[in-house]
Structures are given as C-alpha cells and as structure tokens.
C-alpha cells in the first residue's frame, strides 16, 4: 500500500493507479500523476486524526478513485510531537502551531480535529478560509457556536466548510438532510446524539444499577471521559442538535436557544417503570418547527420501545427526520470512534476534492433566517410523573383532584407495594396536557402531606 504522506522530496514521479492490492479497484487502471494529489494538512492527531491517516492509507486507491485525485497528508500539527500514536508521522512537516500551519503550509484542504469552541481551532479555520483554502472539521462545538460566521467566511472566500463528522460520527446525516432531502420541508428532527449517554442509560436498564455506578464503569472502559459533564449534562447533544436544526430549517445556528438538561437525575426506578409501561428513557435532542417558531431542546424523554429510536441501544446514535415529502426517515449507526468519524471526515474530503460542494447550510449563509425561539417549558405534551407518597387512604384521590382541576387527563396510574408507614412510588402518565397546567397541579400535589418528595417529571415523546 502506498503511503498517504507526501514526502518533502517528492517530485513528478508517476505511478500506476490501482496497481496495489486494493481489490475494489482492480480495473480499470489509469495513469495518475503526483500532480493529481490533493494536499491535506491535519490539525490534531488524536484518535480521530490517527484514524483519518489510517483510513486514507487502508482505502487509498478507492478514496483516490472516488475523489478523482489522491489525498496526501503533507503536514500535521498536534500538541505533543513525541507521543506514540502508532503511526509514523516522521515524513510529514510538523507544525507546533496549527494557526501557523493554516497560514504557512502548502495545502488545499485544512482538516481541523483539534476541538474546542474558541482558541486555536477557530483561528486556524478562519485563517485557512481567509487564505481561500477548504476546511473540513469534526468540531461540533466550533460549528454550533460559530458555524454561521464561518459559513459566511467560507462562502465569501469561495472555500468549502464541511463538517459531516461533527454530528453522529459515521452516520451521514448532514448529507442526507442537505442533499437527500433537499426537496423537502423538514419540520422535526429528533436524535439520540450522544453515545456515552445512550450507553449509560442502556446499561442502567439492563443492570438496574444507578447512574453513578454505571458512569464509573463507563469511565473505566473508556466510554466516558474523566470529566463527563459535556456528555452527561447534554452539552454535546445540544451542539449537535443546533447544527441539525440549522440545516433542517434553514436558520442561523442558535446554540443559545437550546434548552438543555442531561441524564444525571435519571433513576433505575424510572427506567424500570418506563419499561413496564412500554417505554425507554433516551436522551433526545429535538428540533421542531412550529407555528410559533423553532423549538430546540435536549432532555431525557420516554419513547415507545418499538419505535425506531426506542430500540437504539448502547453507544449507537440515531436520527429521525420528519419531512413533508419523504415522510419519516431514520438513520442509525456509530456516533463516535476512530473509524466511523474518519469515514465522515474523508467523505467530506472526497466531496471537496470533487468540487461537490454546496452552500454550507444548504442555502447561502446570508439567506439563513433568524429563528424565533419557542419556550419548550411551555410546550404541552404527554408526561410521566413519579411521586413518592405515604400509602394512606385518599392520597390517590387528592392527587387526581389536583390534576382534574387543571384539566390534566390521566392515561395510567400505577401504585406499587403496600407499606402504610413507608413511602411507595405512584406513577402517572398523562394524555396530552398543557405544561403550565400540569406544573400548577403538581405544585398542589407537592404540598400534600402524604407526598414526600418533589415529583419527578419526564416527557413522553412520540417518535
Ligand atoms: N462524546 C461523544 C459521544 C462523541 O459520547 O457520543 C463525540 O461527539
């Protein structure tokens, strides 16, 4: 297999295209000059960066055939030059500073895998775009916070800005929405967008263990970061959702408009009740276009087990898109990891190399609309409510009365156990109700003598 690295001494040597063991390209062979190369520099050589280098090497001929030119990594930048990454970076030009690489290196496409909202990742991308280069990035935080400005910069300079890897790793969801559903009006997008959370919730359901226990195990297995807050508090999902909703609805990206709550408060008891009622608890990112504006929220929700999202377990991600012509389409796959993410990065490289680029968010950045935010708190719907009560006569009647007085209609009432002196859980599910009315009734319920804790409330989401 030929190297994917350009040696600094490379000249006009030519080679037979397709002459290696790449069986998918056994024929036809054609002559390919090194002048056909497309030069790539890579900022950030962690798991994904190493995966990109590995995959460019592994599927080199196939990628070159699809791109029309051979992608060659000519330079890299990372924090630690000495770190053993299992790949030989010695033939490459090394840059300590990714911004200097963006400014000074000889390249066509800048691949940004540094991460982080501001700082070097942002400056490097801006520098590359200003220089008229193309940028491919996996950085969801950067796109969620600065995507519109970067898109404007790219479109002004005539460069591409591609970020398929930023949302749901190996699932080509941005391409599916931007290109596959280009004829449709999308009105709702719902996703399981964080593998760490989905792994934790799945493991809690299967083992009955608490969030803390499962998180500790996930950290030991390398599925969760030492500082897990970005994942478990829903920020990572919110970044991805903001990108999806911008693309879906043609709006200026509005990360600040996402209402976010994570999974720390999900209990094994709620997961067990959900299961008994035919639901799974999933951390969902939901973007919806309503008459009032754009709603964006990230929160643990109950979805029916048998729905496409209800059956997505473990580290897998899935996105369901509702649109007017194609109707519901669902996409599932690995949302993270070296190879799935490298696959998305290289798909972007191929598109850019082929010149197959579109406006960054499907329509020119200048035509993206400013979204009107809809307050998710006020949105009605069906809810799961768990109460912890003393098992005394009349308690269910009092709870029912508080709900009845606010016109909240119950679908299910479950009371477990018999324990006159101790607490027992009472679980209610409602039909579609006004959120404000439910909150008012639960304020009354929380004040009842027999109700021992604040009610636990989880939305039931039709998916
Ligand atoms: N930390 C993310 C997840 C992967 O757990 O899905 C990168 O976005």
Coordinates of N, CA and C in Angstrom, one line a residue, residues 17 47 77 96 124 150 166 169 231 244 251 268 271-272 283 303 324 335 344 383 399 426 433 440:
X17 N -2.1 3.9 -11.2 CA -3.3 4.0 -10.3 C -4.0 2.6 -10.2
X47 N -7.3 10.4 18.5 CA -7.9 9.1 18.0 C -8.5 9.3 16.6
X77 N -0.2 19.0 12.8 CA 0.1 19.8 14.0 C -0.6 19.1 15.1
X96 N 4.2 23.1 15.2 CA 3.8 23.2 16.6 C 2.5 24.0 16.8
X124 N -7.5 28.9 13.4 CA -6.9 28.2 12.3 C -7.9 28.0 11.2
X150 N -18.5 31.3 10.2 CA -17.5 30.5 9.4 C -18.1 30.2 8.0
X166 N -19.0 16.1 12.5 CA -19.4 16.8 13.8 C -20.6 16.3 14.4
X169 N -21.1 11.1 14.2 CA -19.9 10.3 13.7 C -20.1 9.7 12.3
X231 N -20.8 15.4 28.1 CA -21.7 14.4 27.6 C -23.0 14.2 28.5
X244 N -28.0 20.4 13.5 CA -29.1 19.7 12.8 C -30.2 20.7 12.5
X251 N -32.0 28.0 9.2 CA -31.9 29.1 10.2 C -30.5 29.3 10.6
X268 N -32.8 4.4 38.3 CA -33.1 3.0 37.8 C -34.6 2.7 38.0
X271 N -36.4 4.1 35.0 CA -36.1 3.3 33.9 C -37.0 2.0 33.9
X272 N -37.1 1.5 35.2 CA -37.9 0.2 35.4 C -39.4 0.5 35.1
X283 N -31.8 10.1 26.0 CA -31.5 11.5 26.0 C -31.7 11.9 24.5
X303 N -39.6 7.2 25.1 CA -40.1 6.9 23.8 C -40.6 5.4 23.8
X324 N -41.9 16.7 4.7 CA -43.3 16.7 4.1 C -43.4 15.7 2.9
X335 N -21.9 6.7 16.5 CA -21.8 8.1 16.5 C -20.4 8.6 16.9
X344 N -16.4 9.8 8.0 CA -17.2 11.0 7.7 C -16.2 12.1 7.3
X383 N -46.9 13.3 29.6 CA -45.9 13.3 30.6 C -46.0 12.0 31.5
X399 N -54.5 13.5 44.7 CA -53.6 13.7 43.5 C -54.5 13.9 42.3
X426 N -45.8 6.2 43.3 CA -47.1 6.3 42.5 C -46.7 6.9 41.1
X433 N -51.2 17.3 27.6 CA -51.7 18.3 28.5 C -50.9 19.6 28.4
X440 N -48.9 23.6 37.5 CA -49.7 24.1 38.5 C -50.3 23.0 39.4

